[in-house]
XYZ file of N, CA, C and O in Angstrom:
604
model
N 8.735 -24.559 -4.857
C 8.901 -23.328 -5.016
C 9.086 -23.007 -6.461
O 10.405 -23.129 -6.904
N 8.062 -22.260 -7.034
C 8.105 -21.775 -8.507
C 8.781 -21.081 -8.824
O 9.725 -20.858 -9.931
N 9.071 -20.084 -7.966
C 10.140 -18.763 -7.962
C 11.826 -18.879 -8.775
O 12.405 -18.220 -8.506
N 12.475 -20.659 -7.970
C 13.744 -20.235 -7.744
C 13.733 -21.147 -9.414
O 14.659 -20.684 -9.910
N 13.408 -20.882 -10.466
C 13.295 -21.003 -12.294
C 13.790 -19.588 -12.325
O 14.755 -19.569 -13.452
N 13.549 -18.507 -11.837
C 13.754 -17.328 -12.122
C 15.287 -16.953 -11.454
O 15.936 -16.803 -10.886
N 16.020 -16.400 -12.661
C 17.523 -16.358 -12.243
C 17.356 -14.722 -11.501
O 16.430 -13.462 -12.497
N 17.868 -14.646 -10.794
C 18.640 -13.567 -9.939
C 19.539 -12.529 -10.171
O 20.452 -13.039 -10.961
N 19.029 -11.054 -10.490
C 20.519 -9.983 -10.764
C 20.852 -9.918 -9.449
O 20.270 -10.666 -8.685
N 21.794 -9.546 -9.602
C 22.711 -8.922 -8.862
C 21.718 -7.533 -7.672
O 21.921 -7.457 -7.115
N 20.931 -7.130 -8.569
C 20.088 -6.289 -8.119
C 19.031 -6.845 -7.267
O 18.660 -6.326 -6.035
N 18.388 -7.401 -7.398
C 17.341 -8.647 -6.850
C 18.503 -9.768 -5.669
O 17.293 -9.141 -4.724
N 19.614 -9.699 -6.264
C 19.661 -10.261 -4.685
C 20.492 -9.721 -3.424
O 19.881 -9.859 -2.529
N 20.672 -8.733 -4.038
C 20.747 -7.255 -3.281
C 19.711 -6.876 -2.336
O 19.646 -6.499 -1.103
N 18.442 -6.423 -2.680
C 17.419 -6.415 -2.139
C 17.016 -7.017 -1.594
O 16.293 -7.454 0.107
N 17.344 -8.300 -1.607
C 16.578 -9.794 -0.604
C 16.794 -9.971 0.233
O 16.601 -9.861 1.536
N 18.149 -9.910 0.266
C 19.800 -9.799 1.594
C 18.863 -8.472 2.537
O 19.147 -8.922 3.651
N 18.808 -7.260 1.939
C 18.626 -6.154 2.656
C 17.784 -6.311 3.422
O 16.951 -6.203 4.280
N 16.307 -7.082 2.282
C 14.919 -7.240 2.416
C 14.864 -8.413 4.192
O 14.574 -7.661 5.043
N 15.656 -9.206 4.079
C 15.426 -10.526 4.871
C 16.373 -9.794 6.358
O 16.411 -10.123 7.397
N 17.840 -9.228 6.100
C 18.552 -8.806 7.093
C 17.807 -7.208 8.218
O 17.633 -7.992 8.914
N 16.474 -6.438 7.269
C 15.758 -5.556 8.307
C 14.775 -6.588 9.160
O 14.673 -6.195 9.960
N 14.418 -7.663 8.579
C 13.312 -7.845 8.777
C 13.903 -9.207 10.016
O 12.912 -9.113 11.241
N 14.401 -10.117 10.151
C 15.400 -10.174 11.037
C 15.806 -9.236 12.013
O 15.701 -9.926 13.977
N 16.332 -7.972 11.985
C 16.769 -7.138 12.574
C 15.487 -6.533 13.870
O 15.466 -6.228 14.638
N 14.159 -6.685 13.002
C 12.885 -6.858 13.646
C 12.515 -7.361 14.497
O 12.808 -7.145 15.362
N 12.762 -8.049 14.045
C 12.310 -9.607 15.196
C 13.139 -9.746 16.088
O 13.098 -9.277 17.526
N 14.599 -9.462 16.139
C 15.128 -9.544 17.422
C 14.988 -8.496 18.097
O 15.024 -7.872 19.577
N 14.572 -6.929 17.954
C 14.660 -6.181 18.361
C 13.724 -5.848 19.162
O 13.131 -5.298 20.880
N 12.545 -6.503 18.874
C 11.278 -6.271 19.324
C 11.009 -7.739 20.215
O 10.894 -7.642 20.961
N 12.062 -9.064 20.415
C 12.331 -9.707 21.268
C 12.806 -9.320 22.688
O 13.022 -9.330 23.215
N 14.034 -8.424 21.932
C 14.790 -7.587 23.136
C 14.105 -6.746 24.136
O 14.752 -6.542 24.874
N 13.329 -6.130 23.114
C 12.329 -4.684 24.000
C 11.441 -6.216 24.632
O 10.905 -5.474 25.954
N 10.522 -6.800 24.416
C 9.501 -7.497 25.588
C 10.453 -7.592 26.234
O 9.976 -8.402 27.532
N 11.918 -8.987 25.959
C 12.610 -9.025 27.602
C 12.944 -8.195 28.615
O 12.483 -7.952 29.411
N 13.214 -6.668 27.711
C 13.678 -5.604 28.644
C 12.138 -4.973 29.603
O 12.399 -4.743 30.811
N 11.226 -4.800 28.350
C 9.699 -4.416 29.217
C 9.659 -5.302 30.688
O 9.006 -5.064 31.337
N 10.144 -6.743 29.894
C 8.390 -8.179 31.205
C 9.847 -8.082 31.803
O 8.973 -7.566 33.486
N 11.370 -8.058 31.966
C 11.489 -7.710 32.872
C 11.853 -6.302 34.016
O 11.847 -6.668 35.256
N 11.722 -5.304 33.539
C 11.588 -4.012 34.195
C 10.245 -4.318 34.903
O 10.212 -3.671 36.464
N 9.144 -4.726 33.732
C 8.023 -5.206 34.925
C 7.921 -5.469 36.343
O 7.299 -5.147 36.970
N 8.694 -6.697 35.771
C 8.805 -7.962 37.347
C 9.309 -6.564 38.230
O 9.373 -7.138 39.658
N 10.251 -6.049 38.016
C 11.648 -5.484 38.877
C 9.902 -4.461 39.583
O 10.517 -4.041 41.067
N 9.512 -3.876 38.705
C 8.809 -2.893 39.125
C 7.576 -3.156 40.199
O 7.351 -2.995 41.595
N 6.960 -4.812 40.156
C 5.958 -5.216 40.245
C 6.652 -5.722 42.087
O 6.191 -5.854 42.842
N 8.030 -6.824 41.792
C 8.663 -7.150 43.043
C 8.796 -5.932 44.150
O 8.655 -5.896 45.657
N 9.122 -4.297 43.690
C 9.482 -3.459 44.682
C 8.314 -3.281 45.236
O 7.638 -2.812 46.272
N 6.888 -2.740 44.227
C 6.093 -2.400 44.682
C 4.857 -3.544 46.051
O 4.485 -3.309 46.776
N 5.203 -5.110 45.367
C 4.528 -5.943 46.481
C 5.594 -5.745 48.088
O 4.450 -6.086 48.896
N 6.584 -5.631 47.585
C 7.426 -5.731 49.444
C 7.183 -3.777 50.075
O 7.011 -4.451 51.032
N 6.512 -2.999 49.158
C 6.347 -1.859 50.319
C 4.473 -1.947 51.029
O 4.319 -1.761 51.744
N 4.120 -3.208 49.922
C 2.817 -3.557 50.451
C 2.478 -4.472 51.402
O 2.581 -5.522 51.588
N 1.906 -3.980 52.423
C 2.206 -5.107 53.871
C 0.005 -5.949 53.906
O -0.583 -6.533 54.431
N -0.915 -4.956 53.121
C -2.087 -5.964 52.974
C -2.544 -6.544 52.118
O -2.108 -5.992 51.139
N -2.795 -7.638 52.150
C -3.181 -8.922 50.643
C -4.112 -8.275 50.242
O -4.202 -8.930 48.827
N -5.112 -7.833 50.374
C -5.914 -7.303 49.519
C -5.326 -6.717 48.713
O -5.323 -6.137 47.320
N -4.886 -5.174 48.820
C -3.993 -4.654 47.996
C -2.743 -5.095 47.097
O -2.645 -4.869 45.946
N -2.169 -6.252 47.972
C -1.284 -6.711 47.283
C -2.090 -7.573 45.451
O -1.590 -8.100 44.487
N -2.803 -8.677 46.529
C -4.253 -8.844 45.347
C -4.592 -8.126 44.200
O -4.532 -8.350 42.909
N -5.156 -6.514 44.648
C -5.278 -5.776 43.779
C -4.197 -5.315 42.991
O -4.551 -5.423 41.457
N -2.678 -5.255 43.053
C -1.735 -5.128 42.315
C -1.597 -5.946 41.570
O -1.329 -5.718 40.486
N -1.577 -7.170 42.117
C -0.860 -8.311 41.215
C -2.553 -8.562 39.906
O -1.593 -9.032 38.326
N -3.387 -8.128 39.909
C -4.281 -7.929 38.990
C -4.204 -6.903 37.785
O -3.978 -7.002 36.720
N -3.577 -6.023 38.559
C -3.053 -4.780 37.942
C -1.960 -5.196 37.070
O -1.905 -5.318 35.533
N -1.036 -5.975 37.168
C 0.275 -5.984 36.761
C -0.021 -6.838 35.774
O 0.329 -7.650 34.513
N -1.118 -8.028 36.271
C -1.473 -9.325 35.340
C -1.941 -9.097 34.105
O -1.715 -9.278 33.071
N -2.925 -7.878 34.216
C -3.848 -6.977 33.117
C -2.271 -6.272 32.440
O -3.077 -6.151 30.733
N -2.018 -5.679 32.800
C -0.982 -4.840 32.072
C -0.159 -5.919 31.035
O 0.283 -5.833 30.230
N 0.219 -6.990 31.988
C 0.918 -8.091 30.936
C 0.720 -8.815 29.962
O 0.862 -8.585 28.393
N -0.533 -8.924 30.282
C -1.738 -9.247 28.835
C -1.820 -8.261 28.045
O -1.657 -9.006 26.243
N -1.999 -7.065 28.435
C -2.181 -5.840 27.178
C -0.847 -6.071 26.445
O -1.033 -5.802 24.805
N 0.454 -6.199 27.091
C 1.578 -5.824 26.281
C 1.769 -7.323 24.938
O 2.493 -6.556 24.030
N 1.780 -8.555 26.379
C 1.450 -9.725 24.894
C 0.781 -9.589 24.420
O 1.355 -9.964 22.795
N -0.452 -9.018 24.190
C -1.723 -8.959 23.263
C -1.037 -8.228 22.110
O -0.999 -8.181 21.214
N -0.444 -6.765 22.419
C -0.080 -5.740 21.763
C 1.182 -6.563 20.396
O 1.602 -5.923 19.469
N 2.036 -6.868 21.594
C 3.528 -8.208 21.269
C 2.583 -8.693 19.493
O 3.085 -8.620 18.533
N 1.467 -9.730 19.972
C 1.404 -10.570 19.255
C 0.587 -9.957 17.952
O 0.671 -10.222 16.321
N -0.211 -9.043 17.809
C -0.815 -8.047 16.502
C 0.675 -7.631 16.037
O 0.410 -7.614 15.294
N 1.725 -7.029 16.968
C 2.842 -6.379 15.913
C 3.194 -7.830 15.280
O 3.470 -7.656 13.808
N 3.336 -8.916 15.702
C 4.233 -9.767 15.442
C 3.141 -10.300 13.808
O 3.666 -10.258 12.315
N 1.568 -10.198 14.129
C 1.404 -10.695 12.929
C 1.252 -9.718 11.425
O 1.314 -10.359 10.581
N 1.165 -8.512 12.004
C 1.075 -6.948 11.142
C 2.324 -7.913 10.203
O 2.907 -7.325 9.136
N 3.608 -7.540 11.012
C 4.768 -7.899 10.368
C 5.013 -8.897 9.795
O 5.258 -8.793 8.686
N 4.527 -10.429 9.774
C 4.630 -11.290 9.100
C 3.831 -11.689 8.123
O 4.764 -11.421 7.057
N 2.598 -10.362 8.042
C 1.976 -10.120 7.166
C 2.517 -9.205 5.503
O 2.682 -9.752 4.768
N 2.713 -7.853 6.334
C 3.664 -7.362 5.867
C 4.753 -8.011 4.531
O 5.414 -7.774 3.648
N 5.755 -8.742 5.988
C 6.676 -9.320 4.799
C 6.074 -10.369 3.991
O 6.744 -10.388 2.519
N 5.390 -11.233 4.401
C 4.963 -11.858 3.440
C 4.552 -10.882 1.646
O 4.738 -11.602 0.879
N 3.886 -9.819 2.097
C 3.116 -9.352 1.262
C 4.541 -8.383 0.420
O 4.609 -8.422 -1.054
N 5.172 -8.021 0.996
C 7.138 -7.639 0.364
C 7.507 -8.529 -0.711
O 8.461 -8.537 -1.580
N 7.481 -9.793 0.342
C 8.788 -11.169 -0.645
C 7.523 -11.662 -1.776
O 8.142 -11.999 -2.677
N 5.919 -11.452 -1.584
C 5.323 -12.013 -2.766
C 5.603 -10.724 -4.101
O 5.937 -11.385 -5.038
N 5.875 -9.284 -3.648
C 5.828 -8.626 -4.480
C 7.265 -8.622 -5.262
O 7.680 -8.284 -6.323
N 8.131 -8.918 -4.452
C 9.933 -9.446 -4.566
C 9.835 -10.215 -6.168
O 10.533 -10.360 -7.076
N 8.925 -11.820 -5.858
C 8.942 -12.957 -6.373
C 8.557 -12.124 -7.811
O 9.270 -12.675 -8.781
N 7.325 -11.233 -7.744
C 6.473 -11.551 -8.942
C 7.296 -10.465 -9.718
O 7.896 -10.490 -10.694
N 8.621 -9.381 -8.884
C 9.220 -8.478 -9.543
C 10.265 -8.965 -10.990
O 10.528 -8.935 -11.220
N 10.533 -9.671 -9.544
C 11.547 -10.936 -10.369
C 11.605 -11.331 -11.319
O 12.001 -11.574 -12.738
N 10.185 -12.219 -11.690
C 9.752 -12.779 -12.465
C 9.078 -11.961 -14.127
O 9.993 -12.433 -15.064
N 8.643 -10.795 -13.767
C 8.518 -9.779 -14.154
C 10.081 -9.245 -15.124
O 9.693 -9.034 -16.812
N 10.660 -8.844 -14.405
C 12.322 -8.627 -15.198
C 12.447 -9.634 -15.973
O 13.340 -9.797 -16.791
N 12.021 -11.034 -15.427
C 13.109 -12.266 -16.421
C 11.908 -12.370 -18.068
O 12.827 -12.495 -19.045
N 10.756 -11.936 -17.402
C 10.083 -12.143 -18.917
C 9.993 -11.099 -19.680
O 10.528 -11.026 -20.810
N 10.521 -9.670 -19.342
C 11.260 -8.376 -19.674
C 11.809 -8.964 -20.337
O 12.434 -8.657 -21.997
N 13.538 -9.602 -19.750
C 14.723 -9.822 -20.552
C 14.214 -11.146 -21.926
O 14.603 -10.720 -22.680
N 13.548 -12.023 -21.300
C 12.675 -12.942 -22.678
C 12.838 -12.140 -23.795
O 12.647 -12.522 -24.885
N 11.886 -11.397 -23.635
C 10.571 -10.560 -25.144
C 12.077 -9.995 -25.780
O 12.029 -9.959 -26.526
N 12.771 -9.090 -24.722
C 13.932 -8.231 -25.316
C 14.737 -9.236 -26.088
O 15.302 -9.123 -27.273
N 15.385 -10.181 -25.792
C 15.577 -11.433 -26.566
C 14.868 -11.758 -27.799
O 15.704 -12.043 -28.724
N 13.830 -12.357 -27.902
C 12.852 -12.702 -28.688
C 12.931 -11.397 -29.763
O 13.049 -12.004 -30.877
N 12.518 -10.655 -29.408
C 12.640 -8.907 -30.329
C 13.916 -9.078 -31.087
O 13.868 -9.112 -32.137
N 15.044 -9.688 -30.101
C 16.154 -8.876 -31.041
C 16.689 -9.633 -31.821
O 16.822 -9.619 -33.107
N 16.171 -11.112 -31.416
C 16.376 -12.315 -32.760
C 15.633 -12.428 -34.186
O 16.494 -12.032 -35.110
N 14.202 -11.703 -33.532
C 13.651 -11.694 -34.531
C 13.819 -10.381 -35.463
O 13.489 -10.418 -36.744
N 14.093 -9.450 -35.298
C 14.578 -8.212 -36.070
C 15.402 -8.440 -35.876
O 16.516 -8.245 -37.662
N 16.827 -9.585 -35.709
C 18.464 -9.661 -36.648
C 18.593 -10.728 -37.727
O 19.304 -10.476 -38.141
N 17.760 -11.388 -37.583
C 17.487 -12.892 -38.820
C 17.090 -11.959 -40.165
O 17.876 -12.021 -41.004
N 16.003 -11.293 -40.064
C 15.550 -10.717 -41.697
C 16.550 -9.568 -41.412
O 17.379 -9.449 -43.138
N 17.140 -8.504 -40.866
C 18.253 -7.719 -41.681
C 19.724 -8.076 -42.135
O 20.325 -8.196 -42.533
N 19.969 -9.799 -40.750
C 21.169 -10.656 -40.973
C 20.544 -10.701 -43.147
O 21.884 -11.224 -43.774
N 19.429 -11.233 -43.524
C 19.721 -12.170 -44.821
C 19.339 -10.718 -45.736
O 20.340 -11.193 -46.688
N 18.680 -9.576 -45.103
C 18.899 -8.358 -46.172
C 20.103 -7.795 -46.495
O 20.863 -8.210 -47.711
N 21.007 -7.977 -45.402
C 22.335 -7.503 -45.833
C 23.266 -8.546 -46.314
O 23.960 -8.369 -47.035
N 23.192 -9.923 -46.450
C 23.712 -10.639 -46.644
C 23.093 -10.989 -48.487
O 24.467 -11.165 -49.545
N 22.303 -10.528 -49.144
C 21.489 -10.224 -50.442
C 22.413 -8.943 -50.700
O 22.840 -9.174 -51.633
N 22.159 -7.803 -49.480
C 22.835 -6.698 -50.731
C 24.552 -6.617 -50.655
O 25.091 -6.411 -52.075
N 25.110 -7.403 -50.178
C 26.712 -7.542 -50.301
C 26.477 -8.295 -51.471
O 27.821 -8.283 -51.978
N 25.826 -9.447 -51.751
C 25.781 -10.051 -52.223
C 25.818 -9.331 -54.250
O 26.750 -9.968 -54.562
N 24.741 -8.579 -53.850
C 24.872 -7.635 -55.233
C 25.851 -6.488 -55.326
O 26.020 -6.350 -56.494
N 26.446 -6.321 -54.675
C 27.284 -5.326 -54.611
C 28.402 -5.877 -54.543
O 29.144 -5.182 -55.141
N 29.301 -7.186 -54.472
C 30.760 -7.523 -55.375
C 30.361 -8.774 -55.724
O 31.451 -8.965 -56.650
N 28.745 -9.209 -56.337
C 29.235 -10.001 -57.536
C 28.286 -9.197 -58.928
O 27.339 -8.488 -58.633
N 28.705 -9.752 -59.893
C 28.149 -9.556 -61.224
C 26.986 -10.520 -61.608
O 27.493 -11.756 -61.925
N 25.428 -10.103 -61.613
C 24.243 -10.637 -61.746
C 23.967 -10.117 -62.719
O 23.628 -8.349 -63.217
N 23.017 -11.598 -63.548
C 22.065 -11.027 -65.194
C 21.016 -10.332 -63.774
O 20.254 -10.506 -62.848
N 20.019 -10.094 -64.421
C 19.196 -8.525 -64.393
C 17.715 -9.668 -63.722
O 17.555 -9.090 -62.448
N 17.623 -10.802 -63.700
C 17.004 -11.723 -63.522
C 17.041 -11.929 -62.110
O 16.877 -12.329 -61.373
N 18.781 -12.513 -61.691
C 18.916 -13.244 -60.603
C 18.905 -11.497 -59.569
O 19.086 -11.374 -58.552
N 19.288 -10.543 -60.284
C 19.266 -9.045 -59.362
C 17.937 -9.092 -58.272
O 18.266 -8.911 -57.745
N 17.200 -9.316 -59.834
C 15.556 -8.749 -59.139
C 15.343 -10.072 -58.462
O 14.224 -9.425 -57.336
N 15.387 -11.224 -58.418
C 15.047 -12.283 -57.261
C 15.808 -12.006 -56.213
O 15.195 -11.840 -55.103
N 16.800 -11.391 -55.614
C 17.619 -10.848 -54.938
C 16.799 -9.687 -54.175
O 17.014 -10.041 -53.013
N 16.817 -8.916 -55.250
C 15.954 -7.553 -54.511
C 14.950 -8.074 -53.775
O 14.141 -7.533 -52.722
N 14.134 -8.930 -54.955
C 12.832 -9.434 -53.818
C 12.742 -10.359 -53.117
O 11.765 -9.793 -51.722
N 14.092 -11.087 -52.642
C 14.099 -11.758 -51.461
C 14.081 -11.027 -50.641
O 13.509 -10.721 -49.624
N 15.100 -9.764 -51.032
C 15.383 -8.795 -49.633
C 14.187 -7.943 -49.251
O 14.191 -7.685 -48.199
N 13.806 -7.874 -50.028
C 11.698 -7.400 -50.141
C 10.940 -7.580 -48.974
O 10.299 -7.377 -47.869
N 11.108 -8.635 -49.206
C 10.520 -10.111 -48.870
C 10.367 -10.184 -47.073
O 9.735 -10.441 -46.299
N 12.108 -10.389 -47.273
C 12.533 -10.489 -45.793
C 12.333 -8.957 -45.462
O 11.899 -9.663 -43.707
N 12.546 -7.917 -45.567
C 11.848 -6.843 -44.691
C 10.664 -6.438 -44.170
O 10.422 -5.900 -42.968
N 9.649 -7.338 -44.804
C 8.238 -6.995 -44.795
C 7.853 -7.983 -43.999
O 6.969 -8.042 -43.187
């Protein structure tokens, strides 16, 4: 898993935790609803079947209930598939955002380093010029070096 090399900030950890917590909650709720819906459906079927004396009517009711169960399961499967696709897509974007944030931090560190090195050199040369007495050639050489570092 290549995303493991990316250092996660506390913000990313919190976002990822909340995301997985919500995904788990949605799956739990879906399972709970399916359980209760199928139990209620079974109770209604049993109650209606107890009232029916005609075998043909009982068979017709059984077909209706079977088709409703198939419909409920089909919609549940579609919901789960869409939910999994959404979770995968959001997770992929979270990982991409973490990588981009890490690249941004690395870029800023590199830029900061590249700016500090010449500035430190220029500061050192100017401090040397201000604290010591040099002949004109040495002063010009230090100023030239400072200008070269600035460029």
